[in-house]
Coordinates of C-alpha atoms and ligand atoms in Angstrom, one line a residue:
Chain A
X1 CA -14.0 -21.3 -16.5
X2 CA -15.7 -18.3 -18.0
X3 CA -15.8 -15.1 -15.9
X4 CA -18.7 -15.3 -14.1
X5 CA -17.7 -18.7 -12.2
X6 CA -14.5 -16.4 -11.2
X7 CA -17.4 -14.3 -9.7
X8 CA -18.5 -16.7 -7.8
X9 CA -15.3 -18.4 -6.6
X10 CA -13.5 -16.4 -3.8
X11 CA -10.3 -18.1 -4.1
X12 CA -7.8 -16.7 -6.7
X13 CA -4.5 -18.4 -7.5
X14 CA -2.8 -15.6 -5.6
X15 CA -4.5 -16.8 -2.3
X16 CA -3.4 -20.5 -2.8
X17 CA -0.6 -19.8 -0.3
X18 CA 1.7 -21.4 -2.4
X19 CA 5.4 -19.7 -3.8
X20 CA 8.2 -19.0 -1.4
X21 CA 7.8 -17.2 1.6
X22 CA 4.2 -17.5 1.8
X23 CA 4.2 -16.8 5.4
X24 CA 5.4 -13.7 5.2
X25 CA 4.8 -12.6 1.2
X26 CA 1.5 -12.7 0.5
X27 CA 1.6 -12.1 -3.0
X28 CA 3.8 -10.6 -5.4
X29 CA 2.3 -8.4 -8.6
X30 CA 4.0 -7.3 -11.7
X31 CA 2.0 -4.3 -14.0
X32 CA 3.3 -3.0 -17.1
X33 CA 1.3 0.3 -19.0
X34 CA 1.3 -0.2 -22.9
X35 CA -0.6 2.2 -24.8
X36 CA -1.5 2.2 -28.8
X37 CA -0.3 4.9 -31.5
X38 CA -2.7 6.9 -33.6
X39 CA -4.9 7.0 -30.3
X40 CA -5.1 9.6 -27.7
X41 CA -5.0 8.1 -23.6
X42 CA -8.0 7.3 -22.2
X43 CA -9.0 10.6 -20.5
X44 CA -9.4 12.0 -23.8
X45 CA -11.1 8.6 -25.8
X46 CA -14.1 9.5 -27.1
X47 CA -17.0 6.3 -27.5
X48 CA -15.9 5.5 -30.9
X49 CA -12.3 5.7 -30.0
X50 CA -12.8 3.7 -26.8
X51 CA -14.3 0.6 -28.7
X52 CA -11.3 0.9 -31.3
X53 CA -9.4 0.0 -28.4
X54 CA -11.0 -2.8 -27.4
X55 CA -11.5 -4.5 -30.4
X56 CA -7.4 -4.3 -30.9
X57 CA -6.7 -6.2 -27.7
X58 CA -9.7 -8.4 -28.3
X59 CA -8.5 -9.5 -31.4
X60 CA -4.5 -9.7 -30.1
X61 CA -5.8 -12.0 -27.2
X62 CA -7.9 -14.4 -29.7
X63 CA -4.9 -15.6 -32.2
X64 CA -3.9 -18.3 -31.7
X65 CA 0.0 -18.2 -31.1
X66 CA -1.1 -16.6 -27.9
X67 CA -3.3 -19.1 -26.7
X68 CA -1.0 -21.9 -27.3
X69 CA 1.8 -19.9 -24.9
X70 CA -0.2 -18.0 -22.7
X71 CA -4.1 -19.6 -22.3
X72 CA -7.1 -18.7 -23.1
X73 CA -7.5 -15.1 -22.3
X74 CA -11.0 -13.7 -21.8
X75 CA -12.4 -10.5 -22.7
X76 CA -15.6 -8.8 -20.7
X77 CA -16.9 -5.4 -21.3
X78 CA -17.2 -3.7 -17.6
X79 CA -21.0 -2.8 -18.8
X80 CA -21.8 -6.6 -19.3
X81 CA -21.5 -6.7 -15.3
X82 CA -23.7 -5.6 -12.4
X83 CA -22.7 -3.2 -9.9
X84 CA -21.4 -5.8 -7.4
X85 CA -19.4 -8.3 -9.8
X86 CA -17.7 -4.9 -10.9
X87 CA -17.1 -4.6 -7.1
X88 CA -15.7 -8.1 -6.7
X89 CA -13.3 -7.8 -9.4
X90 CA -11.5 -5.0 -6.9
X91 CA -12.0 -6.9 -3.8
X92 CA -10.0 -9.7 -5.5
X93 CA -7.7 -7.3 -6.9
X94 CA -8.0 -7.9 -10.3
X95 CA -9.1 -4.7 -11.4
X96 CA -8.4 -1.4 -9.9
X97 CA -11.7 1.3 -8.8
X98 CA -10.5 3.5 -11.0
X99 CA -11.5 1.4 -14.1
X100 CA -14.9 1.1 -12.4
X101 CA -15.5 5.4 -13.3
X102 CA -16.9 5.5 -16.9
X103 CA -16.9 1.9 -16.8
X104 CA -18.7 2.6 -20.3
X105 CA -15.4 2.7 -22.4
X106 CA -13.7 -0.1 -20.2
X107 CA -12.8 -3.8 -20.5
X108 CA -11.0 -6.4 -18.5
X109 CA -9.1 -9.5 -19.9
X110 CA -8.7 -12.1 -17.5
X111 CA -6.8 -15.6 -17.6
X112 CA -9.5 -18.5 -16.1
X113 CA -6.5 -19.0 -13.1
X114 CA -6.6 -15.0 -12.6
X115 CA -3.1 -15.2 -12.8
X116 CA -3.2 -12.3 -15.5
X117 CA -5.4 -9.6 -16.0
X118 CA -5.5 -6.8 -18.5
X119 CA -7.4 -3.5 -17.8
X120 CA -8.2 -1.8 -21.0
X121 CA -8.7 1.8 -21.5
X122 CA -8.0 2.2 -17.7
X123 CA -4.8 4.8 -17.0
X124 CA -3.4 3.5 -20.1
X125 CA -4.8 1.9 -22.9
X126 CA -3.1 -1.4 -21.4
X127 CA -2.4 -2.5 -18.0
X128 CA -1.2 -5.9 -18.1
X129 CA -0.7 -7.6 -14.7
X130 CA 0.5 -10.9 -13.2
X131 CA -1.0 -11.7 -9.7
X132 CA 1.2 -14.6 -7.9
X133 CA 1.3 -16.0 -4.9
X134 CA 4.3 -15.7 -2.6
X135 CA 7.8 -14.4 -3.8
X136 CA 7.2 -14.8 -7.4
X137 CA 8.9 -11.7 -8.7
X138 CA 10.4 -13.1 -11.5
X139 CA 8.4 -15.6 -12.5
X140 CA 5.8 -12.6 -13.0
X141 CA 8.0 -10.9 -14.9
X142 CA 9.0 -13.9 -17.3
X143 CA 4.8 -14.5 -17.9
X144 CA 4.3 -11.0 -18.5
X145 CA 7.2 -10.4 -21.0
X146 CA 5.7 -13.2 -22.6
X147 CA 2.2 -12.1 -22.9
X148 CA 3.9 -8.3 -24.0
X149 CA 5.7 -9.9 -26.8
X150 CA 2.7 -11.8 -28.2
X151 CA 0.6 -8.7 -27.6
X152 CA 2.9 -6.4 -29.2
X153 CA 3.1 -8.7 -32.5
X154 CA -0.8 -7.5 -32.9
X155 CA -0.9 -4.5 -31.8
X156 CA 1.5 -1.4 -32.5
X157 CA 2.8 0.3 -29.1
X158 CA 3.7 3.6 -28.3
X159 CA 7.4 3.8 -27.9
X160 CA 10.3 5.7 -28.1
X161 CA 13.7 5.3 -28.1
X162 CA 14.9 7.7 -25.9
X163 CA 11.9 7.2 -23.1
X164 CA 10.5 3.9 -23.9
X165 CA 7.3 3.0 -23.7
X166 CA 5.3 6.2 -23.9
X167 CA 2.1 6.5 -20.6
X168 CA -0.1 8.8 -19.9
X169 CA 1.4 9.7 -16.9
X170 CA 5.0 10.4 -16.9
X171 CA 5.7 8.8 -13.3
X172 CA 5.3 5.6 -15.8
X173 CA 6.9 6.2 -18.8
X174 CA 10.3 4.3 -19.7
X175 CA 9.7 0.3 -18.5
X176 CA 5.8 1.5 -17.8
X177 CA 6.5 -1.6 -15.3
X178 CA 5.6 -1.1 -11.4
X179 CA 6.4 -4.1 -9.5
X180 CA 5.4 -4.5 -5.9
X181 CA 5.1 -7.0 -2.8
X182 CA 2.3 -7.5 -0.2
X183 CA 3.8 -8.4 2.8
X184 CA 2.5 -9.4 6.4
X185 CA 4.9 -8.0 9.1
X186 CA 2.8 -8.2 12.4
X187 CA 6.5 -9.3 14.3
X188 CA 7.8 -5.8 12.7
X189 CA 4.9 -4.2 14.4
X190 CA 4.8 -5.9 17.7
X191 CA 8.4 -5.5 18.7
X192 CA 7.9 -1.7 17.4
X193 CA 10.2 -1.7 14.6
X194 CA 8.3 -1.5 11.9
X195 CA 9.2 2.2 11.5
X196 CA 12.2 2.0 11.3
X197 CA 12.4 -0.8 8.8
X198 CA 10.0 0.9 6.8
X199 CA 11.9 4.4 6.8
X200 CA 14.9 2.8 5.3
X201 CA 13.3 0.9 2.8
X202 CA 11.8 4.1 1.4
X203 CA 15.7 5.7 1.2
X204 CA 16.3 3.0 -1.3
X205 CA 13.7 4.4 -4.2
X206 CA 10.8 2.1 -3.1
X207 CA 7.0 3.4 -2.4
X208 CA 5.8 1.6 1.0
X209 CA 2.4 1.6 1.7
X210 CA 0.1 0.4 5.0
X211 CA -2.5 1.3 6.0
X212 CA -3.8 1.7 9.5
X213 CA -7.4 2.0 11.1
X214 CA -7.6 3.6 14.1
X215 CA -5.7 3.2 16.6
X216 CA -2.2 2.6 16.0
X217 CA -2.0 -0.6 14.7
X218 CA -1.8 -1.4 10.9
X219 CA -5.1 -2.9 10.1
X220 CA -4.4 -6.4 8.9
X221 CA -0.6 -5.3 9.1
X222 CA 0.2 -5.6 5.7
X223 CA 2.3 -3.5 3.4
X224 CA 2.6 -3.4 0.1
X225 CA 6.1 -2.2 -0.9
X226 CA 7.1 -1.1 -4.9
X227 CA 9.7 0.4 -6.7
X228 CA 9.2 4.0 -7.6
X229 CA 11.2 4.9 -10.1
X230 CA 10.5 3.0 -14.0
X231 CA 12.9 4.9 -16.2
X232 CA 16.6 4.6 -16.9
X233 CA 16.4 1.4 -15.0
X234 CA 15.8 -2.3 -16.9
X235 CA 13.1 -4.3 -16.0
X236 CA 15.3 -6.9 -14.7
X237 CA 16.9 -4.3 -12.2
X238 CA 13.6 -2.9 -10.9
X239 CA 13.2 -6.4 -10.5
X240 CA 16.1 -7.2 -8.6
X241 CA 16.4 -4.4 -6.6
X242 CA 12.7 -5.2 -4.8
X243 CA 13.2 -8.9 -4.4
X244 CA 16.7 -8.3 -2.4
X245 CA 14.8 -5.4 -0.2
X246 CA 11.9 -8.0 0.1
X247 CA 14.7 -10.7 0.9
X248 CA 15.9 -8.4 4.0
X249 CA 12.3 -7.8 5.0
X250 CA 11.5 -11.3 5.1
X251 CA 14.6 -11.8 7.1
X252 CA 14.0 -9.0 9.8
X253 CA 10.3 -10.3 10.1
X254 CA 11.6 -13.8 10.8
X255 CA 13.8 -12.8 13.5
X256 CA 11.1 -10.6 15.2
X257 CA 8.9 -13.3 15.1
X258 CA 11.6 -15.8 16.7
X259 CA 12.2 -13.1 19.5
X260 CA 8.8 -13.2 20.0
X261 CA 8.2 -16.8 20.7
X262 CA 11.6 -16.9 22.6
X263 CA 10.6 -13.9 25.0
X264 CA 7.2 -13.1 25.2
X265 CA 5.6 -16.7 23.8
X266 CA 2.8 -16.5 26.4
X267 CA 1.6 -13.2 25.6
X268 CA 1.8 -14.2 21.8
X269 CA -0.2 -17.3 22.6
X270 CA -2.5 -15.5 24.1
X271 CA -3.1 -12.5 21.4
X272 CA -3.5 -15.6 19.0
X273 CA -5.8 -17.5 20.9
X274 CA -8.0 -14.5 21.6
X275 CA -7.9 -13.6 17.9
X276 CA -9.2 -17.1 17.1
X277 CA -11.5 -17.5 20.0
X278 CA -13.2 -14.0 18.7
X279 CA -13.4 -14.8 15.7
X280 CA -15.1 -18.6 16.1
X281 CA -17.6 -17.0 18.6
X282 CA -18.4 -13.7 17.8
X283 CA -22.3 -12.5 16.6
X284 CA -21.0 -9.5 15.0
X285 CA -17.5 -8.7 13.1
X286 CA -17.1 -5.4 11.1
X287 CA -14.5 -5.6 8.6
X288 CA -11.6 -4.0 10.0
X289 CA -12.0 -6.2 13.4
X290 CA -12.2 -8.7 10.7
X291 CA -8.8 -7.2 9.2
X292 CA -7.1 -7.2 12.7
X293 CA -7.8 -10.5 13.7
X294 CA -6.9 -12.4 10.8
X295 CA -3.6 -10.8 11.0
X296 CA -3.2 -12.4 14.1
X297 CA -4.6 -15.6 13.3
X298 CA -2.1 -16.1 10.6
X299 CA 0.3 -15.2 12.7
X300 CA -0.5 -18.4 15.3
X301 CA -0.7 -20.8 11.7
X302 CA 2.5 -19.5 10.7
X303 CA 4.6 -20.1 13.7
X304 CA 3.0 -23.3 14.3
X305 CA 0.6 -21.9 17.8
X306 CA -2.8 -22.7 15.7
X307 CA -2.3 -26.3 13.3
X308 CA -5.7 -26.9 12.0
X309 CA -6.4 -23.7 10.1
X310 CA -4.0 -23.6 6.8
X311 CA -3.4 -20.0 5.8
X312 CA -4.8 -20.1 2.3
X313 CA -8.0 -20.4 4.4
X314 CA -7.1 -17.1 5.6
X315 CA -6.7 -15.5 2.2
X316 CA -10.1 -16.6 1.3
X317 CA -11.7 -15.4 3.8
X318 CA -10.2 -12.0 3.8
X319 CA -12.0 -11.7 0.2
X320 CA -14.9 -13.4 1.2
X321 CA -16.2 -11.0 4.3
X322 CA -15.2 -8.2 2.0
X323 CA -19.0 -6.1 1.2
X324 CA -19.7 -6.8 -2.2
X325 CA -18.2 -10.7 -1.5
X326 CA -21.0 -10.6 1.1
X327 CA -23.5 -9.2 -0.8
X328 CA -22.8 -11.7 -4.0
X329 CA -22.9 -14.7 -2.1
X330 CA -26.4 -13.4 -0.3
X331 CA -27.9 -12.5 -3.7
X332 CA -29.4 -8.9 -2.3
X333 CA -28.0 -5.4 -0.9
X334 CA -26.9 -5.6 2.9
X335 CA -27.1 -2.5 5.2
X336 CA -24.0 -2.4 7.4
X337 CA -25.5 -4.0 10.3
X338 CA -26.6 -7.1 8.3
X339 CA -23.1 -7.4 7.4
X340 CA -21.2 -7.4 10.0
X341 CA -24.1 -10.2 10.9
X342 CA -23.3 -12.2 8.0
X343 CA -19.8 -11.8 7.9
X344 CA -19.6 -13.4 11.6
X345 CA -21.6 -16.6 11.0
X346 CA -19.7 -16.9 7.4
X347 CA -16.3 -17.3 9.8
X348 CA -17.5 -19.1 12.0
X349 CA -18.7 -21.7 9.6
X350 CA -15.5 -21.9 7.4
X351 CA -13.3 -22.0 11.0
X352 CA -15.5 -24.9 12.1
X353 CA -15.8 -26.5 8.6
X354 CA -11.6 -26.7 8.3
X355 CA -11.4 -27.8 12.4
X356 CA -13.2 -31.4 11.1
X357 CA -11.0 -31.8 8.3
Chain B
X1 CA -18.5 16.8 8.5
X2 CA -18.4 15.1 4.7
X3 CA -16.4 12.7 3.5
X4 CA -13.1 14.3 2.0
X5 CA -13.1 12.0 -1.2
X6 CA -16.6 12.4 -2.7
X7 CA -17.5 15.5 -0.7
X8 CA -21.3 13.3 -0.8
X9 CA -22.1 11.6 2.2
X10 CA -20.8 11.7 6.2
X11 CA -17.8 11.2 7.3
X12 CA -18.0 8.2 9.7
X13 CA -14.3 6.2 9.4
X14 CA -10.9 7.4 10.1
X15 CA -8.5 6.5 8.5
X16 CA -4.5 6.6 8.9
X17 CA -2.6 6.0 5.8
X18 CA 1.2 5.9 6.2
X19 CA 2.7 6.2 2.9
X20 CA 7.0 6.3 3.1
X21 CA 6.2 6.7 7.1
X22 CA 4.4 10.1 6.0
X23 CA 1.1 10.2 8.5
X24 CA -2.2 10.9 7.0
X25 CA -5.8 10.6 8.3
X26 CA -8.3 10.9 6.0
X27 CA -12.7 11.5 7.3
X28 CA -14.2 9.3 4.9
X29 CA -17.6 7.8 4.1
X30 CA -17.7 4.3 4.6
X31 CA -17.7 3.5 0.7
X32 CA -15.1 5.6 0.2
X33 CA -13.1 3.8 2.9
X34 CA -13.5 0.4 1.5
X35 CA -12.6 1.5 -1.6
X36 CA -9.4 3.5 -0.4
X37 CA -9.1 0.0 1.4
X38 CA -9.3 -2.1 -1.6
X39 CA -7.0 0.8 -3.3
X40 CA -3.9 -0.1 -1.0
X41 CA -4.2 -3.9 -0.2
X42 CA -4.4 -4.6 -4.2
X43 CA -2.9 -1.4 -5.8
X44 CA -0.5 1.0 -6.0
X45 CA -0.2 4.4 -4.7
X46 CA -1.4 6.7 -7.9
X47 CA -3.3 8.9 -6.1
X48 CA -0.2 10.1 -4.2
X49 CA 2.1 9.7 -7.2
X50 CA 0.0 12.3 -8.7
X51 CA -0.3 15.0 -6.3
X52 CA 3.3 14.1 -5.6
X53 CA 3.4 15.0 -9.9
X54 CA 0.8 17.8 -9.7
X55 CA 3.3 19.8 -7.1
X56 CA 6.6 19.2 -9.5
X57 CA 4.3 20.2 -12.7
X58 CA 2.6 23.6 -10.9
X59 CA 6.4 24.9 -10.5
X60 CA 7.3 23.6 -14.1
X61 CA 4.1 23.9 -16.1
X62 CA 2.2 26.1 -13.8
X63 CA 3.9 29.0 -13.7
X64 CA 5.3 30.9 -16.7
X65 CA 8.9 30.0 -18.2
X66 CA 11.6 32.3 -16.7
X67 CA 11.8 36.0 -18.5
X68 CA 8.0 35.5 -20.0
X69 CA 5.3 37.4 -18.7
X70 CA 2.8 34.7 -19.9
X71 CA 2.4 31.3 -20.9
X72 CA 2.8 31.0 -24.4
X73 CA 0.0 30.2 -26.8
X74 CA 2.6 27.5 -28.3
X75 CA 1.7 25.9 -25.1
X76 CA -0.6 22.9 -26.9
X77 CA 0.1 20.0 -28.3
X78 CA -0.6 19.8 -32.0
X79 CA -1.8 16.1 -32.4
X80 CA -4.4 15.9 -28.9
X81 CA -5.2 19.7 -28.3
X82 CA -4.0 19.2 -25.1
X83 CA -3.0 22.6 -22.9
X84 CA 0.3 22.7 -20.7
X85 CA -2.1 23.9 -18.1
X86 CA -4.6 20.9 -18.5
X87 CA -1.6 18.7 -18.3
X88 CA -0.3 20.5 -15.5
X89 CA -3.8 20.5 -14.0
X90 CA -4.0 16.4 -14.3
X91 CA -0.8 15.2 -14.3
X92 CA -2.2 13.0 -17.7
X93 CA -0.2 13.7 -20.7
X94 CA -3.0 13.8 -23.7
X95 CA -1.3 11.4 -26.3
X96 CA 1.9 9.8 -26.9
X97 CA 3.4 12.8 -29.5
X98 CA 2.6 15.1 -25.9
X99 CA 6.0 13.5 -25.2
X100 CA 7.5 15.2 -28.6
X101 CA 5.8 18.8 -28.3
X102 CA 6.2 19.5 -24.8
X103 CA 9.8 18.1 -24.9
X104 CA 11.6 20.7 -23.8
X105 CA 9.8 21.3 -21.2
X106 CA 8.8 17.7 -20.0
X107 CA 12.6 17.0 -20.1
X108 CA 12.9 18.7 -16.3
X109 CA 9.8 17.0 -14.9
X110 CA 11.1 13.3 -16.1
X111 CA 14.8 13.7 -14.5
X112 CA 13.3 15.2 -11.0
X113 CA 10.5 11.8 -11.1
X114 CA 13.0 9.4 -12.7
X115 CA 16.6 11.2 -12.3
X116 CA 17.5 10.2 -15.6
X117 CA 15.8 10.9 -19.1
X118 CA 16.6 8.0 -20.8
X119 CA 15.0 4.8 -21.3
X120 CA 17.6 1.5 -20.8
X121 CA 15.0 -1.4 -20.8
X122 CA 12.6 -4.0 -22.9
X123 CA 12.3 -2.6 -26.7
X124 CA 9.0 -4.2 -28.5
X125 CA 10.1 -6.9 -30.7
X126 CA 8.4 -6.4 -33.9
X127 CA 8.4 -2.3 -33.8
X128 CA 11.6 -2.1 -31.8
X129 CA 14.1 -3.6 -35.0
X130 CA 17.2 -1.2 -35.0
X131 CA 16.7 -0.1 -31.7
X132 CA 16.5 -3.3 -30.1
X133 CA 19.9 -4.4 -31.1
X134 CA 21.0 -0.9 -30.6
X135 CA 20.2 -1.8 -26.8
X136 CA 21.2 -4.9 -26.8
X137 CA 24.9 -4.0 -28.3
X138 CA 25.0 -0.8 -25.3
X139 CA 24.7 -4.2 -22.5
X140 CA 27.3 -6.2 -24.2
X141 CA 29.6 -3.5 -24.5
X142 CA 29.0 -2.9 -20.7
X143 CA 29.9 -6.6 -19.9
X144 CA 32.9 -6.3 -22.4
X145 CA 34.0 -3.4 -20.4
X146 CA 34.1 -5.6 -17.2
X147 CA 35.3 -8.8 -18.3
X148 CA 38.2 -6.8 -19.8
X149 CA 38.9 -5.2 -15.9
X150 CA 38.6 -8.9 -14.4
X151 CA 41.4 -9.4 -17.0
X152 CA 39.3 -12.7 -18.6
X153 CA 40.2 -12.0 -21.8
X154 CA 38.9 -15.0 -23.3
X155 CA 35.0 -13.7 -22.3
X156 CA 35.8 -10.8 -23.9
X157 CA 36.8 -12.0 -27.6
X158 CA 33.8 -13.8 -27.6
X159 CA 31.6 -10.9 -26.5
X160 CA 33.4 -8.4 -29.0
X161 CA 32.6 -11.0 -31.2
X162 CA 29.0 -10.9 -30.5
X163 CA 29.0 -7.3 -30.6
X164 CA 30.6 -7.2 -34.5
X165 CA 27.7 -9.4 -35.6
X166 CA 25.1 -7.9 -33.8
X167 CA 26.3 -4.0 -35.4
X168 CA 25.7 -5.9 -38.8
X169 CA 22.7 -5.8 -38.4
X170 CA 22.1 -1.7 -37.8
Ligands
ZN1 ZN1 -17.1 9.4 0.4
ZN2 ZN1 -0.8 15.2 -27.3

């Protein structure tokens, strides 16, 4: 599948709702920064420099030792895309925005599965990531040690014995690895614990991250939690340490969410069947009401309230009322209004579509 | 009022980040919010690891070491060009001998961020060599330590004898 199918295609691998967990761990994501000698980092790369950069990767990702362990890896300029494929490659998480600024000196590598990506000349010269669904911590980490290893036999890293592999930015430097979880936790947040849970996880050297509209409520009420810290710890503690934090998080969750059916099912029921009754009927959706509801919707397919519906469905659709989603699958620029327009009769079509399966 | 990120267009969302259950609301531009959005449902926090970076740099890099009236002209790197203030300014190092010629004074910054200044992970296979089984023989020696206080002495004889072979090779 060459890249601009995976344009096209709103589901990734990560969304497959697959991997342990799945109700509650979205999707797990390992990153590690590599950067080249004889180079400076990418803030300072002039044009020459840039491309010198690009043609090492490129030719590291076509030998063949490295196709037969890790797949075909593709390479793609970011100036061979338009505006809006650039934008999709965010809103599927593939890429950060920040390789979208002088998007001139920057490249992407992608596996056809998007499994792995690797931004080039973004922060770092390399930023090699595995996108997985569910709890998949380790198995990231075992694909993208791989894919390092082969990588590194073409291409001569940065490193230093004392601090490891060398980053721009020192918050990086040692493993270069940041590993992090995307969790749903809308029991947390209904029976009001949420900040406490959150509080203590960040005592234990871990970054959480929500992110709320207004109101109080997270929108979509997910999290994404990571570890902080990258050197004087291995990779396989980094590792370790976030999958038994996750571990308790998935286990608080679960017992908010049985408390919830046990003493307040109607009222759960009913925030469930409003969420899906809004969405399957409504004439115009912005994104974050969007955001909210599907929260709750996967919520109901989760704890068995809504059958029909299978959460990957969920996933999808999350990407696909995103903007640039919108606009892609349109074929022209949308003004707000026309979006929200869109984005309604797009979920009401794929709700209806999986009710007759 | 503008938009806080690109200082371009309105302001017309609000939005609440909670980062470590720190409260922020940011007046944004609606591109700026789905980006910001995009930012933390696929990526990691680097904006705030750098300002958190930025404020630990301005006391160490910023301001002038102790007993100097000024920063000193040494202050560059001599394989990027790169100032301490730049550095200090972006929280981006320049290039990877940064890490050699602001040593001393990098050494401070890396134990507040990391609490440690010394690297105990991966090594790269093919550029790694001596180092690599310099690492690995630190872990054995570790487990040889504990399988000697559980008292299984047979585990140990083994692993000392891994370790023997392994310091052959440095
Ligand atoms: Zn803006
Ligand atoms: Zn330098």
């Amino acid at each position: 599948m060459a890249l601009k199918e995976i344009l096209n295609e709103a589901r990734s691998r990560w969304m497959d709702g697959q991997g342990t967990d799945s109700d509650i761990v979205i999707s797990s994501r390992i990153r590690v920064a590599r950067n080249l000698t004889n180079l400076p980092f990418p803030h300072l790369l002039n044009q020459e420099q840039a491309e010198r950069v690009i043609y090492a990767v490129k030719a590291a990702v076509e030998k063949r030792s490295l196709k037969e362990k890790i797949g075909v890896l593709e390479l793609t300029r970011l100036n061979e895309l338009t505006p809006v494929e650039r934008q999709i490659l965010v809103e599927k998480h593939l890429i950060s925005p920040d390789l979208l600024e002088d998007y001139q000196k920057k490249a992407v590598v992608l596996r056809d599965d998007e499994v792995i990506s690797i931004m080039i000349n973004e922060e770092d010269h390399l930023r090699i990531q595995c996108l997985l669904p569910g709890l998949q911590l380790k198995e990231a980490w075992e694909l993208i040690d791989r894919l390092d290893d082969e990588l590194e036999a073409a291409l001569d890293y940065a490193f230093d014995e004392r601090l490891g592999y060398l980053t721009a930015c020192p918050t990086n430097v040692g493993t270069g690895l940041r590993a992090s979880v995307m969790l749903h936790l809308p029991g947390l947040v209904l029976v009001k614990q949420i900040k406490n849970v959150l509080s203590a996880v960040a005592k234990l050297g871990l970054t959480v991250r929500g992110l709320y509209g207004e109101g109080t409520e997270a929108s979509g009420n997910l999290f994404q939690v990571s570890n902080q810290v990258t050197l004087g710890l291995t990779e396989e503690d980094i590792i370790t340490n976030l999958l038994s934090v996750t571990r308790q998080l998935i286990a608080q969750e679960r017992s908010a969410r049985a408390a919830l059916l046990k003493e307040s099912r109607e009222q759960l029921e009913d925030r469930v069947g409003r969420a899906y009754g809004l969405l399957k009927h409504s004439r115009l959706m912005s994104s974050e009401e969007a955001m909210r509801l599907f929260s709750d919707l996967r919520l109901g397919i989760d704890m068995g309230l809504i059958k029909k519906i299978p959460s990957s469905l969920v996933n999808e659709l999350i990407v696909l009322t995103r903007p640039a989603f919108l606009m892609k699958t349109l074929g022209k620029d949308l003004t707000p209004f026309e979006r929200d327009v869109y984005r309604s009769q797009l979920i009401r079509k794929k709700l209806s579509a999986a009710q007759q399966m | 009022m503008e938009c806080e990120r690109c200082h371009e267009r309105p302001a017309t969302v609000h939005l609440t980040e909670i980062i470590n259950n720190q409260k922020r609301t940011m007046r944004l531009c609606e591109q700026c919010a789905r980006e910001v959005q995009a930012e933390s449902l696929g990526f990691l926090p680097q904006m705030n690891l750098h300002s958190f970076l930025a404020s630990l740099l301005h006391n160490e890099f910023g301001a002038p070491a102790f007993g100097q009236a000024v920063v000193p002209e040494r202050a560059r790197c001599s394989a990027c060009g790169i100032t301490e203030a730049q550095f200090a300014k972006r929280g981006l190092l320049g290039c990877a001998d940064c890490y050699h010629n602001f040593g001393d004074r990098l050494e401070p910054v890396l134990r507040r961020i990391h609490g440690t200044n010394r690297h105990t992970g991966k090594v790269p296979r093919r550029t790694g060599g001596k180092v690599r089984v310099a690492s690995q023989i630190e872990r054995l020696k570790a487990k040889l330590r504990e399988a000697i206080s559980r008292e299984e002495f047979e585990q140990a004889a083994q692993l000392r004898d891994k370790i023997r072979e392994l310091e052959k090779q440095l």
